């Protein structure tokens, strides 16, 4: 009799456990169905109901109850992301609202929940991308710096309910992405150019025709490209720098609308030569100008101040032979130009600071780095020649956009996608040891064009 009661009790416990597991599964499935139908209010309600039953998101597959000899996983190994899903649903609801106050309320709710996930350590690329969109809509782009996107994004989420352009996929430098569903065209707001995506297998029918024609030039755009391959500081040397600036110049002219006469290229320059070149460009720019600055080579942070090292700099604290990054930027800021800065440097941490720790506080500036603080930059190969991995991704992405007005944050995301495989075209992604940063944007739209 006692044995029978024990068996019944055990059976009830098992049924209760299975019922509990079924509750979150049912709610999550309800959320996915509602999302697929565009019913984001119900999707949010269902995601939150799943959270009430199983509280934490997971970036691992979920093992279901059953015999050890016959292991089963939920949804064929899919990830469980109800908290992210609830925040995303609030964001999507916000995008649908015509009432500004209600839109901002929902965006604020979504932002708060995404911020909480990131603070918790769930630093997914998709969370950062949605948060970037929200901050841009609310005009609070500066808040992104609080969450330090440059520290990396290693958390994974269920992307089955996201739009295709919100999923951060890895694409290797040298590859072209395609929609897989036929051709689609996205035009520039001012009609300056179009990006054509073609179904796999048909790329060559359009690619050569479109990409062989340079993007129309905008005479208000200028570029300063500095490539210091040589350095007396071996641990900070970036050996591909001189080659990289040539590749970048060609890509800017062909795919981004920069006139050759408005591009200055310096190789193995001293601080004085860098300053002189910047001054020469600054004399030409005005308040409606866009200035693209790329630096590749040795750089360092001394006492909280960022410095570009001259080719003659002998040691990392020899600031007499360096150019302050802020001084270079100030020349263009004083003219009211929009400044887009890209740095390909090793970011060694010295005394708690790495190059890039100093951030712009005046002027309209967007600044990105080839890698996160404390990490190095690496190379890949193109046509038998060593190329900086960051520049390989940048030039590929410029070609992909083929526009004379390229949104900076979207560009940075595509560079991020391209670099994650580290040039391994056979990999499924996520293998790169170099992680580029998103831009830190000051006093302009998060997706201001360059």
XYZ file of C-alpha atoms in Angstrom, residues 249-443:
195
model
C 40.992 55.329 -51.488
C 39.933 53.249 -54.487
C 36.799 52.052 -52.685
C 35.791 55.572 -51.606
C 36.138 56.845 -55.179
C 34.302 53.941 -56.797
C 31.611 53.157 -54.252
C 31.071 56.182 -51.986
C 31.147 59.351 -54.117
C 34.494 60.856 -53.060
C 36.337 62.837 -55.742
C 39.995 61.916 -56.186
C 40.996 65.560 -55.760
C 39.306 65.630 -52.356
C 41.226 62.632 -50.990
C 44.635 63.054 -49.347
C 46.715 59.923 -48.731
C 49.700 59.938 -46.385
C 52.089 57.041 -45.891
C 54.651 56.745 -43.096
C 54.082 60.318 -41.988
C 55.413 62.296 -39.054
C 53.048 64.159 -36.741
C 53.943 67.422 -38.494
C 53.045 65.959 -41.896
C 49.741 64.638 -40.559
C 48.878 68.030 -39.106
C 49.825 69.846 -42.308
C 47.675 67.541 -44.442
C 44.686 67.960 -42.117
C 45.066 71.744 -42.209
C 45.135 71.716 -46.007
C 41.832 69.829 -46.137
C 40.283 71.965 -43.380
C 40.855 75.069 -45.498
C 38.518 73.624 -48.145
C 35.643 72.430 -45.972
C 32.543 74.261 -44.801
C 29.499 73.679 -42.647
C 27.884 71.407 -45.238
C 30.989 69.220 -45.627
C 31.585 65.599 -44.708
C 35.110 64.564 -43.727
C 36.196 60.909 -43.640
C 39.362 60.305 -41.590
C 41.099 56.926 -41.523
C 44.214 56.244 -39.487
C 46.152 52.983 -39.506
C 49.347 52.588 -37.540
C 50.765 53.062 -34.070
C 48.613 55.001 -31.625
C 48.407 55.249 -27.867
C 46.658 56.875 -24.935
C 48.810 58.866 -22.519
C 47.237 60.194 -19.325
C 43.754 59.928 -20.819
C 44.628 61.652 -24.098
C 44.631 59.822 -27.455
C 47.646 60.301 -29.734
C 48.474 59.272 -33.295
C 52.152 58.296 -33.358
C 54.401 59.694 -36.047
C 56.599 57.347 -38.023
C 59.561 58.692 -36.039
C 58.048 58.032 -32.587
C 60.419 55.836 -30.594
C 58.403 54.937 -27.516
C 54.765 54.991 -26.398
C 55.027 58.050 -24.149
C 57.052 60.201 -26.559
C 54.187 62.628 -27.177
C 56.537 65.229 -28.663
C 56.534 63.220 -31.901
C 52.802 62.499 -31.863
C 49.633 64.301 -32.933
C 46.754 64.608 -30.494
C 43.670 63.007 -31.979
C 41.535 65.842 -30.620
C 43.752 68.449 -32.335
C 43.300 66.764 -35.695
C 39.543 66.536 -35.214
C 39.250 70.114 -33.993
C 40.462 71.472 -37.337
C 37.307 70.108 -38.990
C 34.963 70.649 -36.046
C 35.832 74.358 -36.079
C 34.530 74.523 -39.665
C 31.225 72.882 -38.710
C 31.894 69.782 -40.818
C 30.541 66.339 -39.982
C 33.496 64.117 -39.113
C 33.620 60.327 -39.518
C 36.717 58.738 -37.980
C 37.884 55.139 -38.421
C 40.967 53.868 -36.569
C 42.859 50.651 -37.320
C 45.264 50.363 -34.396
C 46.359 47.892 -31.761
C 44.563 48.961 -28.591
C 47.009 47.921 -25.896
C 45.934 48.870 -22.378
C 48.598 50.869 -20.534
C 47.972 52.180 -17.010
C 44.298 51.320 -17.377
C 43.727 53.152 -20.679
C 43.827 52.179 -24.344
C 43.798 54.310 -27.477
C 40.186 55.299 -28.079
C 39.393 55.857 -24.402
C 39.191 59.607 -25.053
C 35.866 60.503 -26.606
C 34.798 63.583 -28.525
C 32.557 65.974 -26.623
C 32.309 68.833 -29.133
C 31.395 68.937 -32.792
C 29.583 66.407 -34.967
C 31.788 63.333 -34.760
C 31.305 59.579 -35.267
C 34.305 57.465 -34.292
C 34.819 53.725 -34.794
C 37.677 51.360 -34.041
C 38.926 48.221 -35.759
C 38.905 46.294 -32.493
C 37.870 46.531 -28.860
C 40.069 47.959 -26.102
C 42.852 45.619 -25.033
C 42.890 43.720 -28.338
C 45.030 43.733 -31.478
C 44.194 44.057 -35.163
C 44.896 41.285 -37.654
C 45.356 40.690 -41.369
C 43.769 38.616 -44.074
C 44.752 37.939 -47.687
C 43.317 39.442 -50.861
C 44.683 38.555 -54.287
C 47.821 37.179 -52.670
C 48.451 40.381 -50.713
C 48.194 40.978 -46.972
C 45.369 43.359 -46.071
C 44.112 44.620 -42.733
C 41.047 42.612 -41.764
C 39.212 45.832 -40.901
C 39.989 47.414 -44.266
C 38.990 44.228 -46.089
C 35.617 44.427 -44.362
C 35.285 48.184 -44.918
C 35.996 48.012 -48.640
C 33.658 45.055 -49.058
C 30.917 46.976 -47.261
C 31.469 50.142 -49.300
C 31.062 48.026 -52.422
C 27.905 46.466 -51.015
C 26.269 49.858 -50.377
C 27.568 51.557 -53.574
C 25.998 54.878 -52.516
C 27.277 58.397 -51.994
C 25.365 58.689 -48.715
C 26.075 55.693 -46.484
C 24.483 55.578 -42.991
C 27.364 55.275 -40.528
C 25.881 52.943 -37.922
C 24.401 50.602 -40.514
C 27.790 50.622 -42.245
C 29.456 49.696 -38.947
C 27.031 46.827 -38.427
C 27.794 45.456 -41.876
C 31.536 45.750 -41.189
C 30.922 43.917 -37.921
C 29.085 41.164 -39.816
C 31.810 40.894 -42.426
C 34.699 40.712 -40.000
C 33.288 38.139 -37.586
C 34.434 35.170 -39.627
C 37.915 36.565 -40.010
C 37.963 35.771 -43.719
C 36.964 32.118 -43.335
C 34.447 31.717 -46.118
C 33.655 28.143 -45.095
C 32.880 28.926 -41.456
C 29.429 29.370 -40.025
C 30.577 32.577 -38.372
C 31.621 33.800 -34.968
C 35.212 32.644 -35.233
C 37.067 35.914 -35.643
C 39.357 37.020 -32.833
C 38.919 40.678 -33.891
C 35.766 42.565 -32.924
C 35.231 46.003 -34.494
C 33.274 48.617 -32.565
C 30.145 50.510 -33.425
C 30.596 54.258 -33.760
C 30.418 56.559 -30.770
C 28.330 59.398 -32.196
C 28.314 62.960 -30.877
C 25.909 65.738 -31.914
